[in-house]
Tab-separated table of C-alpha atoms in Angstrom:
chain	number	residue	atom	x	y	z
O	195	UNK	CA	-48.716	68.553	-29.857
O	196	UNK	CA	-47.512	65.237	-28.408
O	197	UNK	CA	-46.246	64.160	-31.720
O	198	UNK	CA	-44.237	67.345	-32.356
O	199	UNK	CA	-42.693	67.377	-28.521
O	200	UNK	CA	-41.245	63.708	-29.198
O	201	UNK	CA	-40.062	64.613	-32.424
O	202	UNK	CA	-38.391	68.022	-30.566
O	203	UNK	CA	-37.017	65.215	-28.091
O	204	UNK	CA	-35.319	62.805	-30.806
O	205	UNK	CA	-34.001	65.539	-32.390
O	206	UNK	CA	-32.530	66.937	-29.300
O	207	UNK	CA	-30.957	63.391	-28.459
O	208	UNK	CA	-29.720	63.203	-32.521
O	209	UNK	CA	-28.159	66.182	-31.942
O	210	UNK	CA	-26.234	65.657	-28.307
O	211	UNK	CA	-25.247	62.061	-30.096
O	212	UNK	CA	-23.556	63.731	-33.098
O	213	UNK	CA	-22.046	66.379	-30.643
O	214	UNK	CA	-19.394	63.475	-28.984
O	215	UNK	CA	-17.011	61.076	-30.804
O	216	UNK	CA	-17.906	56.997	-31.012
O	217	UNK	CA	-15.315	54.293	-31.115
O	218	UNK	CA	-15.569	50.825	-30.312
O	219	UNK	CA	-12.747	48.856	-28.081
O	220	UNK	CA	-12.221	45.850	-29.976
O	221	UNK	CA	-9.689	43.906	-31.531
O	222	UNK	CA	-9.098	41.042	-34.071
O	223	UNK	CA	-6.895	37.673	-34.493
O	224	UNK	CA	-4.263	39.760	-36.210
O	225	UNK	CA	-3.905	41.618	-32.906
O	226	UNK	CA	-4.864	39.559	-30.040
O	227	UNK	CA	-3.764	40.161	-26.235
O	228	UNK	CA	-0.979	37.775	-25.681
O	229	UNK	CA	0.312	35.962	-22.865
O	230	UNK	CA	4.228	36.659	-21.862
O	231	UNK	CA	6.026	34.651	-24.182
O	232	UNK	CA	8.665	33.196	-21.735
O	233	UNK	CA	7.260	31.080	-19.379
O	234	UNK	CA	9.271	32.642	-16.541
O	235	UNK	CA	7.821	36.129	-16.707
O	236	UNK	CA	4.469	34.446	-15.983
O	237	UNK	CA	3.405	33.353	-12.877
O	238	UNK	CA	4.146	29.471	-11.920
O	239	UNK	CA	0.228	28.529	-12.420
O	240	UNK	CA	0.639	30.266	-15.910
O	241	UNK	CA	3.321	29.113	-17.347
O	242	UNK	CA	1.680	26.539	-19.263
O	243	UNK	CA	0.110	29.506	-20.917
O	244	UNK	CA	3.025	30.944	-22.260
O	245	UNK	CA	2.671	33.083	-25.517
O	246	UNK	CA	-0.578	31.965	-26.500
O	247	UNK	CA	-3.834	34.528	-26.248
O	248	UNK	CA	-5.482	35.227	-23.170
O	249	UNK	CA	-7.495	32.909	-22.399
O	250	UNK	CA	-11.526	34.160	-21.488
O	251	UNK	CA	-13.473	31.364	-20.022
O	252	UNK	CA	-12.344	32.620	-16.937
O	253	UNK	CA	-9.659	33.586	-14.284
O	254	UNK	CA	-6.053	32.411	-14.926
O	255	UNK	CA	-4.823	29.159	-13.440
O	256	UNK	CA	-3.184	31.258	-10.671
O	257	UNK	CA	-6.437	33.933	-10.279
O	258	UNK	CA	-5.124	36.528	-12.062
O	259	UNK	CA	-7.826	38.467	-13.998
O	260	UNK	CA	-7.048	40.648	-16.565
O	261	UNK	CA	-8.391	44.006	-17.763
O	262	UNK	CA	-7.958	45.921	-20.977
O	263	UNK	CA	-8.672	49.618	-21.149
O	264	UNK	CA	-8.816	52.258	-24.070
O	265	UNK	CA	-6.865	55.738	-22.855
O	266	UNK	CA	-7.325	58.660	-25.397
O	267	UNK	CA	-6.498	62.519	-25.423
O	268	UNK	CA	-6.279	65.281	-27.858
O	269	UNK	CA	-2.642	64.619	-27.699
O	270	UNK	CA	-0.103	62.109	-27.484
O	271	UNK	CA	1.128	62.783	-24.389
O	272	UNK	CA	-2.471	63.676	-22.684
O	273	UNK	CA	-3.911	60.363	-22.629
O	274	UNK	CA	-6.158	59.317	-19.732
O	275	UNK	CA	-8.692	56.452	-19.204
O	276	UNK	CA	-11.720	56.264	-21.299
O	277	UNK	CA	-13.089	52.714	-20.784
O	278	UNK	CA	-11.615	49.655	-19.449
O	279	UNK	CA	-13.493	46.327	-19.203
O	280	UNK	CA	-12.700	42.774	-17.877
O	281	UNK	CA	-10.949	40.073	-20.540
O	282	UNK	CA	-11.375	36.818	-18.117
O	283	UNK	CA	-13.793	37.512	-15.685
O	284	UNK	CA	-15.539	34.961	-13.204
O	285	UNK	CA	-17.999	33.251	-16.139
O	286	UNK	CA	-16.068	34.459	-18.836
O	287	UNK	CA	-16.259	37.678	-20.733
O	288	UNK	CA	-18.527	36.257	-24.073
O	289	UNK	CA	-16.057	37.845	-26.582
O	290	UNK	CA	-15.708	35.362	-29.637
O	291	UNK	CA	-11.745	34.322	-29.521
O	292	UNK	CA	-9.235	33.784	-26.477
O	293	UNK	CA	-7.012	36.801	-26.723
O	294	UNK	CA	-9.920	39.530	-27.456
O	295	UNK	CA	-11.931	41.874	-25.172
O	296	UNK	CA	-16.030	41.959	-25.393
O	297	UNK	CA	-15.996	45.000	-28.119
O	298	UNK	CA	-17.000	47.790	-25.750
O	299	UNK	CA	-18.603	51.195	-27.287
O	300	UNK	CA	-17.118	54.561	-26.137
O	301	UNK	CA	-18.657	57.733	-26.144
O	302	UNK	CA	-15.916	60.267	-26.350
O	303	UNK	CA	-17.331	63.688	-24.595
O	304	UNK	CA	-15.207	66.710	-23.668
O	305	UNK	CA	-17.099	66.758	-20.434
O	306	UNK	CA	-17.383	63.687	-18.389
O	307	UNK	CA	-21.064	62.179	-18.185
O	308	UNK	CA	-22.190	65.203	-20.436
O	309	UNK	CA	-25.141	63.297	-21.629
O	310	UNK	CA	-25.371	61.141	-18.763
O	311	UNK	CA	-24.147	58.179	-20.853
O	312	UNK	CA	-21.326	57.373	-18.348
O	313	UNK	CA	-18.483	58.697	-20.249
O	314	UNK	CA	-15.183	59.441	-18.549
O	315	UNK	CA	-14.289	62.891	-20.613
O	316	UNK	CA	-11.556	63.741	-22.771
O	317	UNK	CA	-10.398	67.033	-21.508
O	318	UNK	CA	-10.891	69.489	-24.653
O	319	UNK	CA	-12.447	67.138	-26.998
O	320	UNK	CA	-14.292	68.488	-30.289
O	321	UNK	CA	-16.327	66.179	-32.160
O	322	UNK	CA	-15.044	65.389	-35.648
O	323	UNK	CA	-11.418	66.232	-34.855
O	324	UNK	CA	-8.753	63.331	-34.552
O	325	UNK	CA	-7.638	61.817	-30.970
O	326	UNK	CA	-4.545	60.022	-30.015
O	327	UNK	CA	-5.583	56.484	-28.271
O	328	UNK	CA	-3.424	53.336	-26.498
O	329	UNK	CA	-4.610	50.020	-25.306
O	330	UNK	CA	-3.669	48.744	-22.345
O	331	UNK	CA	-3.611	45.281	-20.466
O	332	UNK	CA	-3.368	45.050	-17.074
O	333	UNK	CA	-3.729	42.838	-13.792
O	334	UNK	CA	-6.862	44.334	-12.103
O	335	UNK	CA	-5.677	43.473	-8.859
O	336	UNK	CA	-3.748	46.614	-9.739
O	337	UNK	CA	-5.641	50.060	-9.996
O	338	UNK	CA	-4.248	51.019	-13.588
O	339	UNK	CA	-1.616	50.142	-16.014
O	340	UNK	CA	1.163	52.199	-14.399
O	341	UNK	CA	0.630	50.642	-10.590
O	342	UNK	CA	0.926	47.141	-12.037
O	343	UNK	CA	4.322	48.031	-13.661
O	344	UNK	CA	5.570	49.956	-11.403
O	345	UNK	CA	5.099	46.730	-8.990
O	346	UNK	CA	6.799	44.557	-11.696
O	347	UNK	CA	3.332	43.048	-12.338
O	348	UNK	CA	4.237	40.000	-14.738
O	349	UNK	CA	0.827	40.972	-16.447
O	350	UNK	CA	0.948	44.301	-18.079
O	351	UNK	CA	1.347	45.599	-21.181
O	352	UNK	CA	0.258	48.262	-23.735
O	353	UNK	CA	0.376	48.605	-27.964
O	354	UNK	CA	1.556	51.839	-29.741
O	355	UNK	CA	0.015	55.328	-29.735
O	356	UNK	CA	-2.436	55.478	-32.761
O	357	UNK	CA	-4.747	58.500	-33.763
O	358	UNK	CA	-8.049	58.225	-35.300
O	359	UNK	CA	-10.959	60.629	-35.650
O	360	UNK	CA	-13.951	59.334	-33.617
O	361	UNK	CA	-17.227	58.804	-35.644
O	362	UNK	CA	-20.041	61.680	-34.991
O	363	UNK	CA	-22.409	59.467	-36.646
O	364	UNK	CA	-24.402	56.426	-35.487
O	365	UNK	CA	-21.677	53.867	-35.915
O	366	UNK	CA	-19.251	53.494	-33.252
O	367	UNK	CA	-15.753	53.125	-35.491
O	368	UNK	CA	-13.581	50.064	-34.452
O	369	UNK	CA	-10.104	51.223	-33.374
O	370	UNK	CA	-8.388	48.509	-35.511
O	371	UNK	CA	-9.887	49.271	-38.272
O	372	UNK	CA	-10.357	52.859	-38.102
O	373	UNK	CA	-7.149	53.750	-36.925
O	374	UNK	CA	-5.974	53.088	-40.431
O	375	UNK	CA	-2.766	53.813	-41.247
O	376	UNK	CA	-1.433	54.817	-37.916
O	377	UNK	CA	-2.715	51.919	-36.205
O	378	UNK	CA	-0.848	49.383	-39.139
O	379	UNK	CA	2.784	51.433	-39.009
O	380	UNK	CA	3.200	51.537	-35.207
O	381	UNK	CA	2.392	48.016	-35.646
O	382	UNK	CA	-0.366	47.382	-33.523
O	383	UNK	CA	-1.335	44.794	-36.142
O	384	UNK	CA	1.077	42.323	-33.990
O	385	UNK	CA	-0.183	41.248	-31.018
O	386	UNK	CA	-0.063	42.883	-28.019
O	387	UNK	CA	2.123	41.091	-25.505
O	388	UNK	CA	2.084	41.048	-22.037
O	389	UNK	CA	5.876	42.006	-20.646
O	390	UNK	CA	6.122	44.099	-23.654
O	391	UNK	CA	5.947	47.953	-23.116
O	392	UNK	CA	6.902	50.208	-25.581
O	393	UNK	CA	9.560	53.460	-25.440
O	394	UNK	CA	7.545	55.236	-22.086
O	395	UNK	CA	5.022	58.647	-23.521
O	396	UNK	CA	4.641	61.625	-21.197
O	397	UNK	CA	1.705	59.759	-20.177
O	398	UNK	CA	3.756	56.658	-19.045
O	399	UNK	CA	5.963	58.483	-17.298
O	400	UNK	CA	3.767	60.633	-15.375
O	401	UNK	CA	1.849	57.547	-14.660
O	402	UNK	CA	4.532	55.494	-13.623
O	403	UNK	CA	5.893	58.155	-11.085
O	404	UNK	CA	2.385	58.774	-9.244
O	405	UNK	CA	2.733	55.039	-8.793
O	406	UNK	CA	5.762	54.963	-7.208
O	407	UNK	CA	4.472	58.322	-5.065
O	408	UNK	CA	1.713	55.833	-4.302
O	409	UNK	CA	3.182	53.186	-3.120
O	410	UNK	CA	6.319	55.051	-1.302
O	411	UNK	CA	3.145	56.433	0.558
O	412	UNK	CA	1.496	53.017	1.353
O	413	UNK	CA	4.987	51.721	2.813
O	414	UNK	CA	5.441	54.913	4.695
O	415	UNK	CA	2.242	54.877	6.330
């Protein structure tokens, strides 16, 4: 009886795994996270840093510490956040080259936290189907992408829209890689450099104007 209620368990766990998407945050040195190429759109601590990856060992010369997040949606214009993660934290984040994140795995749910596993949702999500997803980099003094540029944040920047269909299986699918062909002719093969934002999505805009509402709202008050 014990036997057959664990096996009912694992098979019940199997099956609420297969039910989401899987993808993996991660890049490679074809497409590393770039400092602004110009020294003068960096901050005077930075500018020695000019164009070259991020580096990871820790904060920038002038504090700055940088975060990288993955938003996805079932369309191109839907996107919202669905993990974001620290590039040079206090310590250093571990990841193997300056210029890449620690590869963090994403569980992509139409329900957020539907298997308690944390995840943020994707708002009518259906495993197996194909998702739209940008990366974005980002000062994390700033609450999201569209804050920091809409405060002319030296330090943001985001790559192309790509779609890819999540894996249902037990690998978690790399976005570089298994973004395929969409990920290679938007050319997010490049790397993706800070300053550098390309033509504004639906998304962008909408993001960029609730951070003007926001901060109109902060100098009001």
């Amino acid at each position: 009886m014990k036997k057959m209620l664990v096996t009912i368990t694992l098979a019940a766990a199997s099956a609420a795994a297969f039910a989401q998407g899987k993808v993996s945050l991660q890049n490679d040195p074809s497409c590393l996270y770039t400092m602004p190429t110009a020294p003068w759109r960096c901050a005077p601590q930075d500018q020695n840093l000019a164009g070259q990856p991020i580096p990871i060992s820790g904060p920038l010369p002038s504090g700055a510490v940088l975060e990288v997040g993955l938003y996805g949606g079932t369309a191109s214009t839907l996107l919202t956040l669905q993990t974001a993660v620290l590039l040079n934290p206090v310590g250093g984040s571990g990841a193997p080259w300056d210029g890449m994140p620690p590869a963090t795995h994403v569980h992509i749910d139409g329900t957020p936290n539907s298997n308690g596993d944390g995840s943020l949702g994707m708002t009518g999500y259906v495993a197996g189907d194909p998702a739209y997803f940008q990366v974005a980099v980002w000062d994390s003094a700033y609450a999201n992408p569209f804050i920091a540029e809409a405060c002319m944040s030296p330090y943001v920047g985001f790559n192309h829209v790509f779609s890819m269909t999540p894996g249902t299986s037990i690998p978690y699918l790399a976005i570089n890689l298994a973004g395929g062909t969409t990920w290679i002719d938007a050319g997010n093969e490049h790397p993706l450099i800070l300053g550098i934002i390309p033509e504004p999505s639906a998304l962008a805009l909408a993001g960029s104007a609730t951070a003007l509402l926001f901060i109109f709202r902060r100098r009001k008050s």
